[in-house]
PDB file of C-alpha atoms and ligand atoms in Angstrom:
ATOM      1  CA  MET A1045     173.674 -48.300  -6.453  1.00 46.00           C
ATOM      2  CA  THR A1046     175.822 -46.673  -9.097  1.00 51.00           C
ATOM      3  CA  ALA A1047     179.464 -47.926  -9.982  1.00 53.00           C
ATOM      4  CA  PRO A1048     181.419 -45.077  -8.668  1.00 61.00           C
ATOM      5  CA  ALA A1049     179.809 -45.302  -5.061  1.00 61.00           C
ATOM      6  CA  SER A1050     180.538 -49.003  -4.580  1.00 67.00           C
ATOM      7  CA  SER A1051     184.184 -48.415  -5.682  1.00 71.00           C
ATOM      8  CA  ALA A1052     184.465 -45.849  -3.234  1.00 70.00           C
ATOM      9  CA  LEU A1053     183.053 -48.143  -0.525  1.00 69.00           C
ATOM     10  CA  SER A1054     185.452 -50.985  -1.268  1.00 78.00           C
ATOM     11  CA  SER A1055     188.498 -48.492  -1.243  1.00 83.00           C
ATOM     12  CA  ALA A1056     187.354 -47.393   2.049  1.00 83.00           C
ATOM     13  CA  ALA A1057     187.108 -51.067   3.462  1.00 86.00           C
ATOM     14  CA  GLY A1058     190.549 -51.627   1.851  1.00 89.00           C
ATOM     15  CA  ALA A1059     192.140 -48.757   3.602  1.00 90.00           C
ATOM     16  CA  GLU A1060     190.629 -49.781   6.919  1.00 91.00           C
ATOM     17  CA  ALA A1061     191.931 -53.241   6.544  1.00 92.00           C
ATOM     18  CA  THR A1062     195.511 -51.850   5.811  1.00 93.00           C
ATOM     19  CA  ALA A1063     195.232 -49.877   8.830  1.00 93.00           C
ATOM     20  CA  VAL A1064     194.294 -52.627  10.910  1.00 94.00           C
ATOM     21  CA  ALA A1065     197.158 -54.736   9.596  1.00 94.00           C
ATOM     22  CA  ALA A1066     199.625 -52.004  10.479  1.00 94.00           C
ATOM     23  CA  GLU A1067     198.321 -51.629  14.004  1.00 95.00           C
ATOM     24  CA  ARG A1068     198.657 -55.472  14.535  1.00 96.00           C
ATOM     25  CA  ARG A1069     202.262 -55.330  13.141  1.00 96.00           C
ATOM     26  CA  TRP A1070     203.068 -52.578  15.781  1.00 97.00           C
ATOM     27  CA  ALA A1071     201.340 -54.427  18.538  1.00 97.00           C
ATOM     28  CA  ILE A1072     203.304 -57.622  17.782  1.00 97.00           C
ATOM     29  CA  LEU A1073     206.805 -55.655  17.485  1.00 97.00           C
ATOM     30  CA  VAL A1074     205.950 -53.893  20.990  1.00 98.00           C
ATOM     31  CA  GLY A1075     205.076 -57.123  22.424  1.00 98.00           C
ATOM     32  CA  VAL A1076     208.318 -58.612  21.357  1.00 98.00           C
ATOM     33  CA  VAL A1077     210.428 -55.641  22.659  1.00 98.00           C
ATOM     34  CA  ILE A1078     208.591 -55.863  25.958  1.00 98.00           C
ATOM     35  CA  ALA A1079     209.091 -59.870  26.178  1.00 98.00           C
ATOM     36  CA  LEU A1080     212.823 -59.120  25.245  1.00 98.00           C
ATOM     37  CA  LEU A1081     213.345 -56.556  28.038  1.00 98.00           C
ATOM     38  CA  VAL A1082     211.753 -58.859  30.736  1.00 98.00           C
ATOM     39  CA  MET A1083     213.644 -61.713  29.514  1.00 98.00           C
ATOM     40  CA  MET A1084     216.887 -59.579  29.956  1.00 97.00           C
ATOM     41  CA  MET A1085     215.727 -58.683  33.761  1.00 97.00           C
ATOM     42  CA  ILE A1086     215.146 -62.248  34.369  1.00 97.00           C
ATOM     43  CA  VAL A1087     218.523 -63.527  32.968  1.00 96.00           C
ATOM     44  CA  THR A1088     220.619 -60.719  34.554  1.00 93.00           C
ATOM     45  CA  GLY A1089     218.741 -61.190  38.015  1.00 92.00           C
ATOM     46  CA  LEU A1090     219.304 -64.892  37.863  1.00 93.00           C
ATOM     47  CA  HIS A1091     223.042 -64.388  36.757  1.00 90.00           C
ATOM     48  CA  TRP A1092     223.791 -61.697  39.519  1.00 85.00           C
ATOM     49  CA  SER A1093     222.266 -64.028  42.320  1.00 85.00           C
ATOM     50  CA  ALA A1094     224.116 -67.157  41.049  1.00 86.00           C
ATOM     51  CA  MET A1095     227.347 -65.202  40.643  1.00 82.00           C
ATOM     52  CA  PRO A1096     227.851 -62.341  43.217  1.00 73.00           C
ATOM     53  CA  PRO A1097     230.881 -60.170  42.921  1.00 71.00           C
ATOM     54  CA  SER A1098     234.042 -62.081  44.081  1.00 73.00           C
ATOM     55  CA  ARG A1099     235.523 -59.538  46.482  1.00 80.00           C
ATOM     56  CA  VAL A1100     233.145 -58.112  49.018  1.00 85.00           C
ATOM     57  CA  GLU A1101     234.565 -56.315  51.897  1.00 89.00           C
ATOM     58  CA  THR A1102     232.498 -54.909  54.731  1.00 91.00           C
ATOM     59  CA  VAL A1103     232.861 -52.445  57.539  1.00 92.00           C
ATOM     60  CA  ASP A1104     230.933 -51.577  60.616  1.00 92.00           C
ATOM     61  CA  VAL A1105     229.488 -47.940  59.975  1.00 92.00           C
ATOM     62  CA  LYS A1106     228.517 -47.501  63.568  1.00 92.00           C
ATOM     63  CA  THR A1107     232.240 -47.806  64.834  1.00 92.00           C
ATOM     64  CA  LEU A1108     233.876 -46.314  61.794  1.00 90.00           C
ATOM     65  CA  HIS A1109     235.138 -43.137  63.408  1.00 87.00           C
ATOM     66  CA  LEU A1110     235.955 -44.988  66.798  1.00 91.00           C
ATOM     67  CA  ALA A1111     238.306 -47.674  65.804  1.00 88.00           C
ATOM     68  CA  GLY A1112     239.860 -49.554  62.862  1.00 90.00           C
ATOM     69  CA  GLU A1113     241.263 -48.678  59.456  1.00 93.00           C
ATOM     70  CA  PHE A1114     239.049 -45.502  58.868  1.00 94.00           C
ATOM     71  CA  VAL A1115     239.661 -43.667  62.218  1.00 94.00           C
ATOM     72  CA  GLU A1116     240.546 -39.975  61.404  1.00 92.00           C
ATOM     73  CA  SER A1117     244.332 -40.388  62.276  1.00 91.00           C
ATOM     74  CA  ASN A1118     244.693 -43.080  59.747  1.00 92.00           C
ATOM     75  CA  LEU A1119     242.936 -41.127  56.819  1.00 94.00           C
ATOM     76  CA  GLY A1120     245.116 -39.826  54.109  1.00 93.00           C
ATOM     77  CA  THR A1121     247.948 -41.077  52.059  1.00 95.00           C
ATOM     78  CA  ALA A1122     250.210 -43.975  53.702  1.00 92.00           C
ATOM     79  CA  ILE A1123     253.477 -45.638  52.570  1.00 90.00           C
ATOM     80  CA  ASP A1124     253.161 -49.152  53.852  1.00 84.00           C
ATOM     81  CA  ALA A1125     256.086 -51.190  55.256  1.00 81.00           C
ATOM     82  CA  ASP A1126     256.500 -53.005  51.692  1.00 84.00           C
ATOM     83  CA  GLY A1127     256.676 -49.604  49.977  1.00 83.00           C
ATOM     84  CA  LYS A1128     253.119 -49.648  48.626  1.00 91.00           C
ATOM     85  CA  VAL A1129     251.104 -46.536  48.664  1.00 94.00           C
ATOM     86  CA  THR A1130     247.673 -46.496  49.970  1.00 95.00           C
ATOM     87  CA  VAL A1131     245.099 -43.495  50.212  1.00 96.00           C
ATOM     88  CA  ARG A1132     242.467 -44.158  52.823  1.00 96.00           C
ATOM     89  CA  LEU A1133     239.238 -41.664  52.578  1.00 96.00           C
ATOM     90  CA  VAL A1134     235.854 -41.391  54.106  1.00 97.00           C
ATOM     91  CA  ALA A1135     232.863 -39.694  52.302  1.00 97.00           C
ATOM     92  CA  GLN A1136     230.011 -38.213  54.223  1.00 96.00           C
ATOM     93  CA  GLN A1137     227.338 -35.664  53.572  1.00 94.00           C
ATOM     94  CA  TYR A1138     228.912 -33.216  52.189  1.00 94.00           C
ATOM     95  CA  SER A1139     232.711 -33.693  52.189  1.00 96.00           C
ATOM     96  CA  PHE A1140     235.503 -36.180  51.731  1.00 96.00           C
ATOM     97  CA  GLU A1141     238.047 -36.789  54.492  1.00 94.00           C
ATOM     98  CA  PRO A1142     240.955 -35.751  53.648  1.00 95.00           C
ATOM     99  CA  GLN A1143     239.745 -32.627  51.663  1.00 96.00           C
ATOM    100  CA  CYS A1144     243.172 -32.741  49.616  1.00 96.00           C
ATOM    101  CA  ILE A1145     244.691 -36.133  48.734  1.00 96.00           C
ATOM    102  CA  VAL A1146     248.506 -36.088  47.965  1.00 95.00           C
ATOM    103  CA  VAL A1147     249.647 -39.049  45.713  1.00 96.00           C
ATOM    104  CA  PRO A1148     253.145 -39.545  43.883  1.00 95.00           C
ATOM    105  CA  ALA A1149     253.418 -39.680  40.194  1.00 95.00           C
ATOM    106  CA  GLY A1150     254.296 -42.754  38.394  1.00 94.00           C
ATOM    107  CA  MET A1151     253.604 -45.066  41.234  1.00 94.00           C
ATOM    108  CA  PRO A1152     250.834 -47.474  41.698  1.00 95.00           C
ATOM    109  CA  VAL A1153     248.478 -45.994  44.265  1.00 96.00           C
ATOM    110  CA  THR A1154     245.803 -48.181  45.984  1.00 96.00           C
ATOM    111  CA  PHE A1155     242.728 -46.192  47.103  1.00 96.00           C
ATOM    112  CA  ARG A1156     240.523 -47.673  50.140  1.00 96.00           C
ATOM    113  CA  GLY A1157     237.433 -45.703  50.995  1.00 96.00           C
ATOM    114  CA  THR A1158     233.910 -45.969  52.427  1.00 96.00           C
ATOM    115  CA  SER A1159     230.957 -43.686  53.374  1.00 96.00           C
ATOM    116  CA  THR A1160     229.280 -42.983  56.619  1.00 95.00           C
ATOM    117  CA  ASP A1161     226.049 -42.132  55.640  1.00 94.00           C
ATOM    118  CA  ALA A1162     224.366 -42.113  52.030  1.00 94.00           C
ATOM    119  CA  ILE A1163     225.911 -43.747  48.693  1.00 96.00           C
ATOM    120  CA  HIS A1164     228.584 -41.260  47.416  1.00 97.00           C
ATOM    121  CA  GLY A1165     231.190 -41.692  44.752  1.00 96.00           C
ATOM    122  CA  PHE A1166     234.155 -39.933  43.144  1.00 96.00           C
ATOM    123  CA  ILE A1167     236.065 -39.555  39.887  1.00 96.00           C
ATOM    124  CA  VAL A1168     239.622 -37.976  39.923  1.00 95.00           C
ATOM    125  CA  GLY A1169     239.832 -35.342  37.115  1.00 92.00           C
ATOM    126  CA  THR A1170     239.860 -37.024  33.574  1.00 90.00           C
ATOM    127  CA  THR A1171     241.686 -40.091  34.943  1.00 92.00           C
ATOM    128  CA  ASN A1172     240.229 -43.576  35.153  1.00 91.00           C
ATOM    129  CA  ALA A1173     240.211 -43.467  39.105  1.00 94.00           C
ATOM    130  CA  ASN A1174     236.387 -43.725  39.657  1.00 94.00           C
ATOM    131  CA  THR A1175     234.448 -45.629  42.240  1.00 95.00           C
ATOM    132  CA  MET A1176     231.179 -45.664  44.355  1.00 95.00           C
ATOM    133  CA  LEU A1177     231.417 -45.500  48.123  1.00 95.00           C
ATOM    134  CA  VAL A1178     228.817 -47.374  49.848  1.00 94.00           C
ATOM    135  CA  PRO A1179     228.070 -47.456  53.587  1.00 95.00           C
ATOM    136  CA  GLY A1180     229.061 -50.749  55.138  1.00 94.00           C
ATOM    137  CA  PHE A1181     231.459 -51.593  52.375  1.00 94.00           C
ATOM    138  CA  VAL A1182     234.992 -50.909  51.320  1.00 95.00           C
ATOM    139  CA  ALA A1183     235.623 -49.849  47.874  1.00 95.00           C
ATOM    140  CA  THR A1184     239.151 -50.290  46.559  1.00 94.00           C
ATOM    141  CA  PHE A1185     240.983 -49.764  43.226  1.00 94.00           C
ATOM    142  CA  THR A1186     244.580 -49.268  42.186  1.00 95.00           C
ATOM    143  CA  THR A1187     245.615 -46.812  39.811  1.00 96.00           C
ATOM    144  CA  THR A1188     248.852 -44.798  38.557  1.00 96.00           C
ATOM    145  CA  PHE A1189     248.974 -41.102  37.920  1.00 95.00           C
ATOM    146  CA  GLN A1190     251.550 -40.395  35.231  1.00 94.00           C
ATOM    147  CA  GLU A1191     252.043 -36.693  35.296  1.00 93.00           C
ATOM    148  CA  PRO A1192     252.290 -34.246  38.522  1.00 95.00           C
ATOM    149  CA  GLY A1193     249.446 -31.915  38.672  1.00 95.00           C
ATOM    150  CA  GLU A1194     246.188 -31.228  40.419  1.00 96.00           C
ATOM    151  CA  HIS A1195     242.779 -32.899  39.718  1.00 96.00           C
ATOM    152  CA  LEU A1196     239.230 -32.013  41.040  1.00 96.00           C
ATOM    153  CA  MET A1197     237.525 -35.064  42.688  1.00 96.00           C
ATOM    154  CA  PRO A1198     233.955 -34.261  42.794  1.00 97.00           C
ATOM    155  CA  CYS A1199     231.143 -36.650  44.203  1.00 97.00           C
ATOM    156  CA  HIS A1200     229.261 -38.188  41.405  1.00 95.00           C
ATOM    157  CA  GLU A1201     226.534 -40.104  43.003  1.00 96.00           C
ATOM    158  CA  TYR A1202     223.456 -37.833  44.076  1.00 96.00           C
ATOM    159  CA  CYS A1203     223.578 -37.936  47.839  1.00 95.00           C
ATOM    160  CA  GLY A1204     221.307 -35.173  48.986  1.00 94.00           C
ATOM    161  CA  THR A1205     220.752 -31.361  48.827  1.00 95.00           C
ATOM    162  CA  GLY A1206     224.677 -30.688  49.195  1.00 95.00           C
ATOM    163  CA  HIS A1207     225.811 -32.987  46.527  1.00 96.00           C
ATOM    164  CA  GLU A1208     226.827 -30.518  43.868  1.00 95.00           C
ATOM    165  CA  ALA A1209     229.113 -28.917  46.662  1.00 95.00           C
ATOM    166  CA  MET A1210     230.648 -32.086  47.680  1.00 96.00           C
ATOM    167  CA  TRP A1211     234.243 -32.374  46.245  1.00 95.00           C
ATOM    168  CA  ALA A1212     237.859 -32.728  47.111  1.00 96.00           C
ATOM    169  CA  ARG A1213     241.313 -32.365  45.243  1.00 96.00           C
ATOM    170  CA  VAL A1214     243.919 -34.655  44.405  1.00 96.00           C
ATOM    171  CA  ARG A1215     247.408 -33.260  43.981  1.00 96.00           C
ATOM    172  CA  VAL A1216     249.983 -35.600  42.297  1.00 96.00           C
ATOM    173  CA  VAL A1217     253.515 -34.783  43.302  1.00 95.00           C
ATOM    174  CA  PRO A1218     256.953 -36.052  41.945  1.00 94.00           C
ATOM    175  CA  ALA A1219     257.613 -39.330  43.616  1.00 92.00           C
ATOM    176  CA  ALA A1220     260.803 -38.332  44.972  1.00 91.00           C
ATOM    177  CA  ASP A1221     259.105 -35.447  46.799  1.00 89.00           C
ATOM    178  CA  PHE A1222     256.394 -37.556  48.111  1.00 90.00           C
ATOM    179  CA  LEU A1223     258.873 -40.296  49.424  1.00 88.00           C
ATOM    180  CA  ALA A1224     260.992 -37.684  51.104  1.00 84.00           C
ATOM    181  CA  LYS A1225     258.092 -36.493  53.136  1.00 81.00           C
ATOM    182  CA  GLY A1226     256.448 -39.820  53.922  1.00 72.00           C
ATOM    183  CA  ARG A1227     258.996 -42.010  55.383  1.00 66.00           C
ATOM    184  CA  ASN A1228     258.276 -41.548  59.096  1.00 69.00           C
ATOM    185  CA  GLY A1229     254.803 -43.371  58.759  1.00 73.00           C
ATOM    186  CA  GLU A1230     252.749 -40.389  59.053  1.00 81.00           C
ATOM    187  CA  ARG A1231     249.712 -40.081  57.100  1.00 87.00           C
ATOM    188  CA  GLN A1232     250.167 -37.492  54.059  1.00 88.00           C
ATOM    189  CA  SER A1233     247.661 -34.995  52.891  1.00 90.00           C
ATOM    190  CA  CYS A1234     247.715 -31.530  51.270  1.00 89.00           C
ATOM    191  CA  VAL A1235     245.124 -30.024  53.586  1.00 85.00           C
ATOM    192  CA  PRO A1236     246.343 -26.739  54.559  1.00 80.00           C
ATOM    193  CA  ARG A1237     247.121 -26.607  58.298  1.00 69.00           C
TER     194      ARG A1237
HETATM  195 CU1  CUA B1977     228.246 -37.237  47.923  1.00 82.19          CU
HETATM  196 CU2  CUA B1977     226.984 -36.588  45.976  1.00 82.19          CU
END
């Protein structure tokens, strides 16, 4: 064997050793990443089962439209006896009831909503009013709309073939106008009659 041939052979062996070492490093790295992800799943799963969300409010989907808080005549915006403003709404494939929600500007407004069928959700324009609506559960949050104006309120959980056509409007009116109209206990909305 001549000298150049043997050195070519040993450099080929060296290159292979480098490649194997690099493969091994990648295999270890990927193994560590997978182990980390599995650990995260186990830890979050245990955490959620040990500490479920504190305020869970359920509602019977089968009797939603017959009796109780979410009957049609009770949907819309109410001024409660203590002066608090509450919006009640129901989502269904593929609309919200009411289709146009009226709220006062500069006052805290509590939304209470649920769904009759699939999981829906909504966001009000570019505000922080944003929730999911899950059948059998009441979603609630309180927010304040500072400026009068009109917002689009699209469904933001994919709920079926009509999802992209599912939306309502939220009209924010000056508080004085809102209070003047709502004193008789009627539910308010801006759905054209
Ligand atoms: Cu309802 Cu998407």
